[in-house]
Structures are given as structure tokens and as C-alpha cells.
Short mmCIF file of C-alpha atoms and ligand atoms in Angstrom, two decimals:
data_model
loop_
_atom_site.label_atom_id
_atom_site.label_comp_id
_atom_site.label_asym_id
_atom_site.label_seq_id
_atom_site.Cartn_x
_atom_site.Cartn_y
_atom_site.Cartn_z
CA MET A 1 43.96 -282.94 -36.32
CA ALA A 2 42.33 -285.40 -38.98
CA ILE A 3 42.33 -284.06 -42.57
CA ARG A 4 38.84 -282.86 -43.53
CA LYS A 5 37.54 -282.08 -46.94
CA PRO A 6 37.86 -278.50 -48.08
CA ARG A 7 35.03 -276.13 -47.14
CA GLY A 8 32.11 -276.17 -49.84
CA THR A 9 32.94 -279.60 -51.19
CA GLN A 10 31.15 -282.94 -50.87
CA ASP A 11 31.87 -286.67 -50.78
CA PHE A 12 29.31 -288.77 -52.42
CA LEU A 13 29.25 -292.15 -50.92
CA PRO A 14 27.86 -295.40 -52.77
CA GLU A 15 24.33 -294.81 -51.31
CA GLN A 16 24.22 -291.47 -53.33
CA ILE A 17 25.72 -292.47 -56.45
CA GLY A 18 22.59 -294.18 -57.64
CA ASN A 19 20.82 -290.65 -57.62
CA TRP A 20 23.70 -289.39 -59.68
CA HIS A 21 23.43 -292.23 -62.24
CA PHE A 22 19.78 -291.62 -62.49
CA ILE A 23 19.94 -287.96 -63.40
CA GLU A 24 23.07 -288.67 -65.65
CA ASP A 25 21.21 -291.34 -67.59
CA ARG A 26 18.36 -289.07 -68.32
CA MET A 27 20.50 -286.13 -69.26
CA ARG A 28 22.18 -288.20 -71.83
CA LYS A 29 18.99 -289.49 -73.04
CA ILE A 30 17.69 -286.24 -73.59
CA CYS A 31 20.60 -284.77 -75.20
CA LYS A 32 20.50 -287.81 -77.76
CA ALA A 33 16.94 -287.05 -78.65
CA TYR A 34 17.85 -283.19 -79.33
CA GLY A 35 21.08 -284.34 -81.32
CA PHE A 36 23.75 -283.32 -78.69
CA SER A 37 27.13 -285.14 -78.38
CA GLU A 38 29.28 -285.27 -75.24
CA ILE A 39 32.44 -283.57 -74.75
CA ARG A 40 35.08 -283.49 -71.95
CA THR A 41 37.45 -280.57 -71.35
CA PRO A 42 40.07 -280.35 -68.89
CA VAL A 43 38.90 -279.28 -65.33
CA PHE A 44 41.68 -276.32 -65.36
CA GLU A 45 42.75 -274.07 -68.20
CA ASP A 46 44.79 -271.07 -68.84
CA THR A 47 43.52 -268.32 -66.65
CA LYS A 48 43.19 -265.83 -69.57
CA LEU A 49 40.42 -268.09 -71.10
CA PHE A 50 38.09 -266.97 -68.36
CA LEU A 51 39.31 -263.44 -68.29
CA ARG A 52 38.60 -263.09 -71.76
CA GLY A 53 35.65 -265.34 -72.20
CA ILE A 54 33.90 -264.34 -69.14
CA GLY A 55 34.64 -260.99 -68.29
CA GLU A 56 36.86 -259.36 -65.72
CA THR A 57 34.07 -257.48 -64.04
CA THR A 58 32.01 -260.63 -63.36
CA ASP A 59 31.63 -261.73 -59.92
CA VAL A 60 32.71 -265.32 -60.99
CA VAL A 61 35.98 -263.78 -62.52
CA SER A 62 36.93 -260.80 -60.03
CA LYS A 63 36.01 -262.67 -56.83
CA GLU A 64 35.34 -266.57 -57.37
CA MET A 65 38.15 -268.17 -59.24
CA TYR A 66 40.65 -270.71 -58.03
CA THR A 67 43.77 -269.38 -59.59
CA PHE A 68 47.34 -271.15 -59.30
CA SER A 69 50.82 -271.62 -60.71
CA THR A 70 53.24 -274.42 -60.20
CA SER A 71 56.67 -273.96 -58.72
CA ASP A 72 58.38 -274.73 -62.08
CA ASP A 73 56.74 -271.80 -64.10
CA LYS A 74 55.29 -268.80 -62.11
CA GLU A 75 54.63 -267.04 -65.20
CA GLN A 76 51.71 -269.55 -66.46
CA SER A 77 48.46 -268.90 -64.53
CA PHE A 78 46.07 -271.66 -64.38
CA THR A 79 42.49 -271.56 -63.18
CA LEU A 80 40.11 -274.46 -62.27
CA ARG A 81 36.96 -273.94 -64.50
CA PRO A 82 34.18 -271.83 -62.91
CA GLU A 83 32.12 -272.80 -65.59
CA ASN A 84 32.40 -274.76 -68.96
CA THR A 85 31.25 -272.51 -71.89
CA ALA A 86 34.55 -270.89 -72.32
CA SER A 87 36.36 -274.08 -72.31
CA ALA A 88 33.94 -275.56 -75.00
CA VAL A 89 34.52 -272.59 -77.16
CA ARG A 90 38.22 -272.84 -76.57
CA ALA A 91 37.99 -276.73 -77.63
CA TYR A 92 35.86 -275.71 -80.45
CA LEU A 93 38.53 -273.27 -81.80
CA GLU A 94 41.49 -275.50 -80.99
CA ASN A 95 40.17 -278.45 -82.73
CA LYS A 96 39.05 -276.11 -85.54
CA VAL A 97 35.35 -277.97 -85.38
CA TYR A 98 34.02 -274.70 -87.22
CA GLY A 99 35.82 -276.10 -90.37
CA LYS A 100 34.41 -279.50 -89.97
CA GLU A 101 30.76 -278.85 -89.49
CA ALA A 102 28.43 -276.05 -89.84
CA LEU A 103 26.53 -276.85 -86.64
CA THR A 104 28.05 -277.98 -83.37
CA LYS A 105 25.83 -279.31 -80.71
CA TRP A 106 27.81 -280.44 -77.54
CA TYR A 107 26.97 -281.34 -73.91
CA TYR A 108 29.02 -281.69 -70.81
CA MET A 109 28.90 -282.79 -67.51
CA GLY A 110 31.60 -282.27 -64.69
CA SER A 111 32.88 -280.43 -61.69
CA MET A 112 32.87 -276.47 -61.82
CA PHE A 113 34.90 -274.38 -58.92
CA ARG A 114 33.75 -271.03 -57.66
CA HIS A 115 35.32 -269.74 -54.20
CA ASP A 116 31.72 -268.47 -53.30
CA LYS A 117 30.38 -268.35 -49.75
CA PRO A 118 29.03 -271.95 -49.06
CA GLN A 119 25.41 -272.32 -47.97
CA ALA A 120 22.72 -275.04 -48.68
CA GLY A 121 22.84 -275.51 -52.72
CA ARG A 122 25.88 -273.35 -53.21
CA TYR A 123 29.13 -275.19 -53.09
CA ARG A 124 32.67 -274.30 -54.07
CA GLU A 125 33.02 -277.66 -56.23
CA PHE A 126 29.56 -278.08 -57.77
CA HIS A 127 28.56 -280.21 -61.04
CA GLN A 128 27.09 -278.81 -63.82
CA PHE A 129 25.20 -280.47 -66.84
CA GLY A 130 25.04 -278.09 -69.80
CA ALA A 131 25.06 -277.82 -73.52
CA GLU A 132 26.20 -275.55 -76.27
CA VAL A 133 24.96 -275.01 -79.74
CA LEU A 134 27.53 -273.05 -82.01
CA GLY A 135 26.79 -272.01 -85.72
CA SER A 136 23.22 -270.93 -85.81
CA GLN A 137 21.62 -267.57 -84.87
CA SER A 138 18.07 -268.58 -85.29
CA PRO A 139 15.64 -268.56 -82.36
CA VAL A 140 14.92 -272.10 -83.45
CA VAL A 141 17.88 -273.10 -81.42
CA ASP A 142 17.45 -270.67 -78.57
CA SER A 143 13.97 -272.53 -78.37
CA GLU A 144 15.27 -275.94 -78.75
CA VAL A 145 17.70 -275.40 -75.65
CA ILE A 146 15.04 -273.98 -73.60
CA CYS A 147 12.57 -276.69 -74.45
CA MET A 148 15.38 -279.21 -73.79
CA VAL A 149 15.92 -278.07 -70.28
CA VAL A 150 12.19 -277.73 -69.36
CA GLN A 151 11.23 -281.18 -70.67
CA LEU A 152 14.24 -282.63 -68.69
CA LEU A 153 12.76 -281.18 -65.48
CA LYS A 154 9.24 -281.80 -65.97
CA ASP A 155 10.19 -285.53 -66.92
CA PHE A 156 11.81 -285.68 -63.75
CA GLY A 157 8.40 -284.86 -62.29
CA LEU A 158 9.23 -281.29 -61.19
CA GLN A 159 6.13 -279.07 -61.27
CA ASP A 160 6.81 -275.64 -59.64
CA LEU A 161 9.10 -274.34 -62.39
CA ASN A 162 9.36 -270.82 -63.23
CA VAL A 163 11.08 -270.30 -66.57
CA GLU A 164 12.09 -266.59 -67.17
CA VAL A 165 13.22 -265.34 -70.52
CA ASN A 166 14.46 -262.02 -71.55
CA SER A 167 16.66 -260.47 -74.27
CA VAL A 168 19.65 -258.63 -73.25
CA GLY A 169 20.26 -257.27 -76.61
CA CYS A 170 23.48 -256.88 -78.84
CA PRO A 171 26.35 -254.77 -79.01
CA ASN A 172 24.17 -252.64 -81.51
CA CYS A 173 21.50 -251.63 -79.18
CA ARG A 174 22.84 -252.52 -75.58
CA PRO A 175 25.39 -249.39 -75.41
CA ALA A 176 22.42 -246.99 -75.76
CA TYR A 177 20.58 -248.66 -73.27
CA ARG A 178 23.50 -249.01 -70.95
CA GLN A 179 23.72 -245.30 -71.20
CA LYS A 180 19.93 -244.78 -70.15
CA LEU A 181 20.70 -246.96 -67.20
CA ILE A 182 23.91 -245.08 -66.19
CA GLU A 183 21.58 -241.82 -66.51
CA PHE A 184 18.95 -243.43 -64.35
CA PHE A 185 21.24 -244.65 -61.45
CA GLU A 186 23.63 -241.83 -61.47
CA PRO A 187 21.79 -239.63 -59.24
CA LYS A 188 21.11 -242.43 -56.63
CA LYS A 189 24.58 -243.70 -56.75
CA ASP A 190 25.46 -242.96 -53.06
CA GLN A 191 22.62 -245.18 -52.18
CA LEU A 192 23.55 -248.23 -54.22
CA CYS A 193 25.36 -251.06 -52.46
CA PRO A 194 29.13 -250.88 -52.79
CA THR A 195 29.07 -253.74 -55.41
CA CYS A 196 26.43 -252.03 -57.57
CA GLN A 197 28.50 -248.63 -57.18
CA GLU A 198 31.41 -250.35 -58.89
CA ARG A 199 29.02 -251.65 -61.57
CA LEU A 200 27.63 -248.53 -62.43
CA TYR A 201 29.97 -247.71 -65.02
CA LYS A 202 31.37 -250.89 -65.78
CA ASN A 203 28.17 -253.34 -66.22
CA PRO A 204 25.20 -251.21 -65.06
CA LEU A 205 22.65 -254.12 -66.25
CA ARG A 206 23.90 -256.04 -63.28
CA ILE A 207 22.45 -253.54 -61.04
CA LEU A 208 19.09 -254.53 -62.08
CA ASP A 209 19.48 -258.24 -60.67
CA CYS A 210 21.19 -257.17 -57.56
CA LYS A 211 19.57 -258.94 -54.55
CA ASN A 212 20.26 -256.10 -52.08
CA GLU A 213 16.87 -254.92 -51.05
CA THR A 214 17.95 -251.16 -51.51
CA CYS A 215 19.28 -251.73 -54.95
CA LYS A 216 16.07 -253.34 -55.66
CA ALA A 217 13.90 -250.61 -54.69
CA LEU A 218 16.16 -248.09 -56.39
CA SER A 219 15.80 -249.92 -59.70
CA VAL A 220 12.07 -249.66 -59.73
CA GLY A 221 11.19 -247.45 -62.74
CA ALA A 222 14.46 -248.28 -64.56
CA PRO A 223 14.33 -248.21 -68.20
CA GLU A 224 13.54 -251.52 -69.68
CA ILE A 225 15.47 -253.31 -72.12
CA HIS A 226 12.60 -254.45 -74.22
CA GLU A 227 12.10 -250.76 -75.29
CA HIS A 228 15.53 -250.18 -76.42
CA LEU A 229 15.99 -253.53 -78.51
CA CYS A 230 17.18 -253.06 -82.13
CA GLU A 231 15.07 -254.27 -84.98
CA GLU A 232 16.91 -257.41 -85.24
CA CYS A 233 17.04 -258.32 -81.79
CA HIS A 234 13.26 -257.49 -81.31
CA ALA A 235 12.56 -259.79 -83.94
CA HIS A 236 14.60 -262.48 -82.86
CA PHE A 237 12.99 -262.09 -79.34
CA GLU A 238 9.17 -262.20 -80.89
CA GLU A 239 10.13 -265.37 -82.88
CA LEU A 240 11.81 -267.00 -79.81
CA LYS A 241 8.53 -266.46 -77.68
CA ALA A 242 6.47 -267.84 -80.70
CA PHE A 243 8.42 -270.83 -80.85
CA LEU A 244 8.16 -271.42 -77.07
CA HIS A 245 4.40 -270.76 -77.32
CA ALA A 246 4.31 -273.40 -80.11
CA ALA A 247 6.07 -275.74 -77.96
CA GLY A 248 3.46 -275.13 -75.04
CA ILE A 249 6.29 -273.86 -72.88
CA GLN A 250 4.77 -271.46 -70.11
CA TYR A 251 7.37 -268.72 -69.40
CA ASN A 252 7.53 -265.32 -67.83
CA LEU A 253 9.12 -262.23 -69.08
CA ASN A 254 11.71 -260.90 -66.98
CA PRO A 255 13.37 -257.50 -67.86
CA ARG A 256 15.54 -257.66 -65.16
CA LEU A 257 17.11 -260.96 -65.98
CA VAL A 258 20.58 -260.13 -67.12
CA ARG A 259 22.47 -263.10 -65.98
CA GLY A 260 25.95 -262.58 -64.48
CA LEU A 261 28.31 -263.27 -67.21
CA ASP A 262 29.38 -260.41 -69.74
CA TYR A 263 29.28 -262.44 -72.86
CA TYR A 264 25.36 -262.69 -73.19
CA THR A 265 23.59 -261.29 -76.17
CA LYS A 266 19.85 -261.47 -77.14
CA THR A 267 18.17 -264.43 -75.46
CA ALA A 268 19.01 -264.76 -71.67
CA PHE A 269 16.96 -267.51 -69.51
CA GLU A 270 16.77 -269.09 -66.03
CA VAL A 271 14.65 -271.88 -64.83
CA GLN A 272 14.01 -271.69 -61.14
CA TYR A 273 12.28 -274.13 -58.98
CA THR A 274 10.94 -271.86 -56.36
CA PRO A 275 10.66 -274.36 -53.27
CA LEU A 276 14.30 -274.18 -53.25
CA GLY A 277 14.23 -270.61 -51.77
CA ALA A 278 17.47 -268.53 -51.90
CA GLN A 279 19.09 -271.05 -54.25
CA SER A 280 16.03 -271.67 -56.79
CA ALA A 281 17.91 -271.20 -59.76
CA VAL A 282 18.45 -274.59 -61.24
CA ALA A 283 19.29 -273.70 -64.70
CA GLY A 284 20.45 -270.77 -66.58
CA GLY A 285 21.69 -269.97 -70.24
CA GLY A 286 21.69 -267.58 -73.17
CA ARG A 287 23.04 -266.90 -76.30
CA TYR A 288 26.64 -265.43 -76.51
CA ASP A 289 27.06 -264.60 -80.37
CA GLY A 290 30.44 -262.65 -79.63
CA LEU A 291 32.24 -265.06 -77.63
CA VAL A 292 33.92 -267.10 -80.37
CA GLU A 293 35.29 -263.92 -82.01
CA GLU A 294 36.20 -262.70 -78.42
CA LEU A 295 38.46 -265.81 -78.18
CA ASP A 296 39.93 -265.07 -81.69
CA GLY A 297 37.71 -267.52 -83.68
CA PRO A 298 35.55 -266.64 -86.87
CA HIS A 299 32.14 -265.05 -86.18
CA THR A 300 30.08 -267.77 -84.69
CA PRO A 301 26.72 -267.30 -83.26
CA ALA A 302 25.79 -269.67 -80.12
CA ILE A 303 23.94 -270.31 -77.14
CA GLY A 304 24.02 -272.48 -74.31
CA PHE A 305 22.86 -273.38 -70.84
CA ALA A 306 24.12 -274.82 -67.66
CA MET A 307 22.06 -276.78 -64.81
CA GLY A 308 23.30 -277.31 -61.31
CA MET A 309 23.38 -280.89 -60.79
CA GLU A 310 23.40 -280.56 -57.07
CA ARG A 311 20.28 -278.25 -56.97
CA LEU A 312 18.40 -280.45 -59.28
CA LEU A 313 19.18 -283.18 -56.72
CA LEU A 314 18.08 -280.96 -54.02
CA ALA A 315 14.68 -280.42 -56.02
CA LEU A 316 14.23 -283.74 -56.55
CA GLU A 317 14.82 -285.00 -53.03
CA LYS A 318 12.44 -282.36 -51.62
CA GLN A 319 9.58 -283.57 -53.90
CA GLY A 320 10.38 -287.43 -53.13
CA LEU A 321 11.12 -288.01 -57.04
CA LEU A 322 14.22 -289.83 -56.62
CA PRO A 323 14.18 -293.32 -57.17
CA GLU A 324 14.22 -296.12 -54.40
CA PRO A 325 18.12 -297.62 -54.49
CA ILE A 326 17.89 -301.11 -56.33
CA VAL A 327 19.62 -303.71 -54.33
CA GLU A 328 21.30 -305.88 -57.06
CA SER A 329 21.11 -309.37 -55.71
CA SER A 330 24.23 -311.26 -56.19
CA VAL A 331 25.92 -314.69 -55.42
CA PHE A 332 27.82 -315.36 -52.49
CA VAL A 333 30.39 -318.24 -52.49
CA LEU A 334 30.92 -319.70 -48.75
CA ALA A 335 34.01 -321.76 -48.38
CA LEU A 336 34.53 -323.72 -45.48
CA GLY A 337 38.16 -324.62 -45.02
CA GLU A 338 41.15 -323.80 -46.73
CA ALA A 339 41.04 -325.91 -49.71
CA ALA A 340 37.59 -324.84 -50.41
CA LYS A 341 38.87 -321.43 -50.59
CA VAL A 342 40.77 -321.78 -53.58
CA GLU A 343 37.84 -323.47 -55.23
CA ALA A 344 35.65 -320.74 -54.25
CA PHE A 345 37.90 -318.13 -55.69
CA LYS A 346 37.88 -319.96 -58.85
CA ILE A 347 33.86 -320.14 -58.88
CA CYS A 348 33.89 -316.40 -58.03
CA GLN A 349 36.32 -315.54 -61.03
CA ALA A 350 34.22 -317.89 -63.35
CA LEU A 351 31.03 -316.09 -62.40
CA ARG A 352 32.59 -312.60 -62.52
CA ASN A 353 33.80 -313.34 -66.16
CA GLU A 354 30.07 -313.80 -66.87
CA TYR A 355 29.46 -310.53 -65.20
CA ILE A 356 27.34 -311.91 -62.28
CA THR A 357 28.31 -310.19 -59.21
CA ALA A 358 29.88 -312.62 -56.75
CA GLU A 359 31.54 -312.35 -53.63
CA MET A 360 33.41 -314.56 -51.14
CA ASP A 361 34.85 -314.21 -47.54
CA GLY A 362 38.06 -312.34 -47.43
CA GLN A 363 38.40 -311.66 -43.76
CA GLY A 364 38.41 -315.11 -42.16
CA LYS A 365 34.66 -315.06 -40.99
CA SER A 366 33.03 -318.02 -39.53
CA MET A 367 30.27 -319.71 -41.33
CA LYS A 368 27.53 -317.81 -39.24
CA ALA A 369 29.24 -314.39 -39.96
CA GLN A 370 29.67 -315.44 -43.76
CA LEU A 371 25.78 -316.17 -44.07
CA LYS A 372 25.06 -313.12 -42.40
CA TYR A 373 27.16 -311.03 -44.80
CA ALA A 374 25.39 -312.95 -47.53
CA ASN A 375 22.11 -311.62 -46.32
CA LYS A 376 23.45 -308.05 -46.00
CA ILE A 377 24.39 -308.10 -49.72
CA ASN A 378 21.26 -309.69 -50.45
CA ALA A 379 22.65 -312.52 -52.35
CA LYS A 380 19.97 -314.74 -54.13
CA TYR A 381 22.04 -317.71 -54.14
CA VAL A 382 24.84 -318.81 -51.79
CA ILE A 383 27.04 -321.64 -53.08
CA ILE A 384 28.28 -323.48 -50.09
CA LEU A 385 31.45 -325.37 -50.55
CA GLY A 386 32.92 -327.63 -47.67
CA ASP A 387 35.48 -330.61 -47.41
CA ASP A 388 32.74 -333.22 -48.32
CA GLU A 389 31.49 -331.24 -51.56
CA LEU A 390 35.00 -330.76 -52.73
CA ALA A 391 35.83 -334.34 -52.35
CA ASN A 392 32.48 -335.12 -54.52
CA LYS A 393 33.37 -332.47 -57.02
CA GLU A 394 30.09 -330.88 -55.92
CA ALA A 395 28.69 -327.81 -54.62
CA ILE A 396 25.40 -327.03 -52.67
CA ILE A 397 23.24 -324.05 -53.95
CA ARG A 398 21.41 -322.69 -51.41
CA PHE A 399 18.12 -320.40 -52.65
CA MET A 400 18.09 -317.72 -49.94
CA GLU A 401 14.24 -316.77 -50.54
CA SER A 402 12.97 -320.26 -49.90
CA SER A 403 15.99 -321.66 -48.07
CA GLU A 404 15.51 -324.84 -50.60
CA GLN A 405 19.16 -326.36 -51.36
CA GLU A 406 20.23 -327.97 -54.64
CA THR A 407 23.46 -329.97 -55.16
CA VAL A 408 25.24 -329.44 -58.40
CA SER A 409 28.50 -330.92 -59.88
CA LEU A 410 31.22 -328.32 -59.99
CA ASP A 411 31.56 -328.78 -63.90
CA THR A 412 28.03 -327.59 -64.45
CA LEU A 413 27.84 -324.82 -61.60
CA VAL A 414 28.83 -321.62 -63.29
CA ASN A 415 26.23 -322.63 -66.14
CA ARG A 416 23.49 -323.50 -63.48
CA ILE A 417 23.99 -320.15 -61.75
CA SER A 418 24.13 -318.19 -65.10
CA SER A 419 21.02 -319.68 -66.36
CA LEU A 420 19.29 -318.88 -62.57
CA VAL A 421 20.53 -315.28 -62.63
CA LYS A 422 20.22 -314.49 -66.24
CA GLY A 423 16.84 -316.30 -66.37
P1 LIG B 501 25.89 -270.06 -64.01
O1 LIG B 501 27.01 -270.75 -64.73
O2 LIG B 501 26.25 -269.08 -62.80
O3 LIG B 501 24.78 -269.55 -64.83
O4 LIG B 501 24.98 -271.13 -63.26
C1 LIG B 501 24.03 -272.16 -63.74
C2 LIG B 501 23.61 -273.21 -62.63
O5 LIG B 501 24.60 -273.86 -62.11
C3 LIG B 501 22.93 -272.26 -61.77
O6 LIG B 501 21.49 -272.22 -62.20
C4 LIG B 501 22.96 -273.28 -60.51
O7 LIG B 501 21.79 -274.34 -60.51
C5 LIG B 501 24.39 -273.88 -60.70
N1 LIG B 501 25.38 -273.23 -59.89
C6 LIG B 501 26.08 -272.00 -59.95
N2 LIG B 501 26.74 -271.99 -58.96
C7 LIG B 501 26.60 -272.91 -58.03
C8 LIG B 501 27.41 -272.95 -56.75
N3 LIG B 501 28.29 -272.41 -56.42
N4 LIG B 501 26.96 -274.30 -56.30
C9 LIG B 501 26.02 -275.07 -56.74
N5 LIG B 501 25.40 -274.80 -57.95
C10 LIG B 501 25.67 -273.69 -58.62
#
């Protein structure tokens, strides 16, 4: 049987790549405007990074990681990155970036891997665009990050955005809230879904965002985090809301937004594009003031987000917001006869040296078939080289739009084409 790609992965063929470039270019542009620089980290890391950096009770770590070791070292366990924040923090520490600058603003794009149940908008290999700010605890940066995500999505033309914001507290106030939740859910424990029964003592906040209908119904009337925030978290949250208001960002408060990962503190946010249905979360993020220390670094408050690039593309496609593919015009060099072929090859190389797209036949096609191909690649100019032209050290330039022709000496041909193409 023919070998097929693994379930939950995708091939992106040339006709789709233009869309990826389109979103990536915009992402780079907006990151520049907000002062972020790009990083690239390994696609696989020491498994311990994710165990400690994401949390063993999270779905991502407990169920979805691709973990492996190599035959020469069974002791060493690696994992394909399921997200990039832990890797960014590892790189921040390993390269001692905290000693070089007081504030670090990074962004990344790349593949992430989660062994999840594949469905539309949910893949096993997917791409995230994300950013991290390390070194500030000010709600100014929380607001900047949220503004950047919203501005990017709005600039693409997406309108039905739902921006949800919450504070999940900090190690000072969360334990008491956690206890309140345990007390609230304990009497209903048997009715919770099996996952939430497990979560009850490990991570009861996660029961609040369980998608199971019974769990949803059981959590009506649960204590809300806002009533249990310490003074610092409360003030931080109030300031964040004021900044968002000042920036004209419309948002909804969602006290149930706890997000999947253990390391979040204070701000948590998610941006949904509702028409996407079940997989409507396009981007999510939050503050993680404790993560750098958790990974043995100095106390470094931080915030970040990640955006699903496939989900963004789905949303843009749904709304017809993807650009029409640009068919670049090019030059085709049509050679008739063996001697002409060598000259055609030389001409192609000379044009390519000028970064002009030039092609010639490499399959032994007839003249008719070569012309057909020239049309297919949208060649604006076809250079015709036959025995007669070669003998006179000339070539014919055929203007494909008007069907007009011009004879040029081989010496001036590349310059002539260059001025035609570059104008
Ligand atoms: P997370 O790292 O879970 O907070 O996810 C951040 C964003 O990545 C989500 O809002 C989604 O847009 C996207 N995402 C997460 N998991 C997947 C997946 N399995 N397939 C496609 N996109 C995903």
C-alpha cells in the first residue's frame, strides 16, 4: 500500500503557500510595529521541559505529547514541542538573555505537535504564531499583547471576534479559591465527567471550562475567581481593563476562562472567531509570572500568546479574505534545435542572474507544446531561438499579449528583457 502522511498532518502545495506567505508577512509586520524580534527554537526538546514547564496534569502533557528516545540512548527522552512558550523560556535562560536586557520581546512561528483527535481545525501537526514578553509585570504589556492580536485579526478583515478576558489570580490568592471550588464540586463529584473527577483535587479550575454539558450545568453557581483575587491581582486586572478600554478594544469578561496550562497567573485571554464553530479559538494567551523560576531562572514576570495559523487561514477562507493568487509573469526561452538549446540555457542563466523568472524546455517538447507551456506559466515574453537566429546572432522576442515580435541581437537581449521586465 502506498505510504500516506500521518493522520492529522497536512501537505501544503504551491497553490496554498501564497496564503501562508500572506499571513506570515502581516505577522512579521505587526511584530515589528510592536517591537518584537523573531526567535527559532528546536522542534524537539528534553521531555522534562514540558513536564515542568506546562504541568503534568494538563491534557497537553498527560495525553497529547509525542515523546521518543533514540536507540543509542534509551535514558534520554525527547518530545516534539506541543507549544513554544516553554522552549522560549528555556532559550531565554540558556542564553542568559535576562542578563543582557531588562525587557525581552520575542515572536515565533512554527510547527507544534499534539496527539489529539483530528477534526476540522484540529490537527496533530499545526502551526502557531506567538509572542512572549519577558521582564515586565505591568498590565501595559498585557494590554499591548492583546491589542496586537486583535489588531492583526481586524487588519485581516475579520469582524465577528469575541475577545474574552479573565484573571486567574496568583499563588497568593488562587489556593483559597481552589479550595472553595473543591468544596463546591465535592458533593457533586460523582456526576462530573471522569476527566473532571480527576481534576477535582489536582486542578479544579479546569472543571470550569470543561466542554461536557453535565459539567457545565454542575458548575452553574460556582464561586467566581473575581471575588477571590488578592489586592495585587485585582488592581492588575482593573488596570488591564482600563488600558483595553483606552485602546478601544471590545472584550467580554469570562470568569470561566482558565485556559489549559498550569503556569498562567493573573491575565488569561482568548480570541474566538465564532463562525468557526467548535474550533473557534483562534488565539489564546496569558501571564505566566512563575514559569521562569519554575525552570530554575530568576524571578521574571512574563506574558505571551499563541495563534493557530491553520485556524486563522480557515477563518480568512470562510470570509473570502484571502488574496487572489498572483501569477508572476515570466520569460520562456523557446529553443528549436540542439545548438539553440545551449544558447537558450545561457540566456536563462543570464536572466536568472538578474532575478528574472526564466524557463526553458527540459522535456524535449515540440514547438507547439513549448508555446502551450509558455502560456501556462503566464510568460509575458517568449524568446525564440532557431538555427537562423543563431546564425545571425539574434533572437526574436515575442510579446505574448499583443503577439508582436521584435528581433534583437544576442548581445543586447538580456538588457532588453531586463528593461522590459523591470520597466
Ligand atoms: P494553546 O497553545 O492550546 O493555547 O493554543 C493556542 C492556539 O493554537 C489555539 O487558539 C488554536 O488556534 C491553536 N491550536 C491549538 N491546538 C491546535 C490543534 N490541535 N490544531 C490546530 N490548531 C490548534
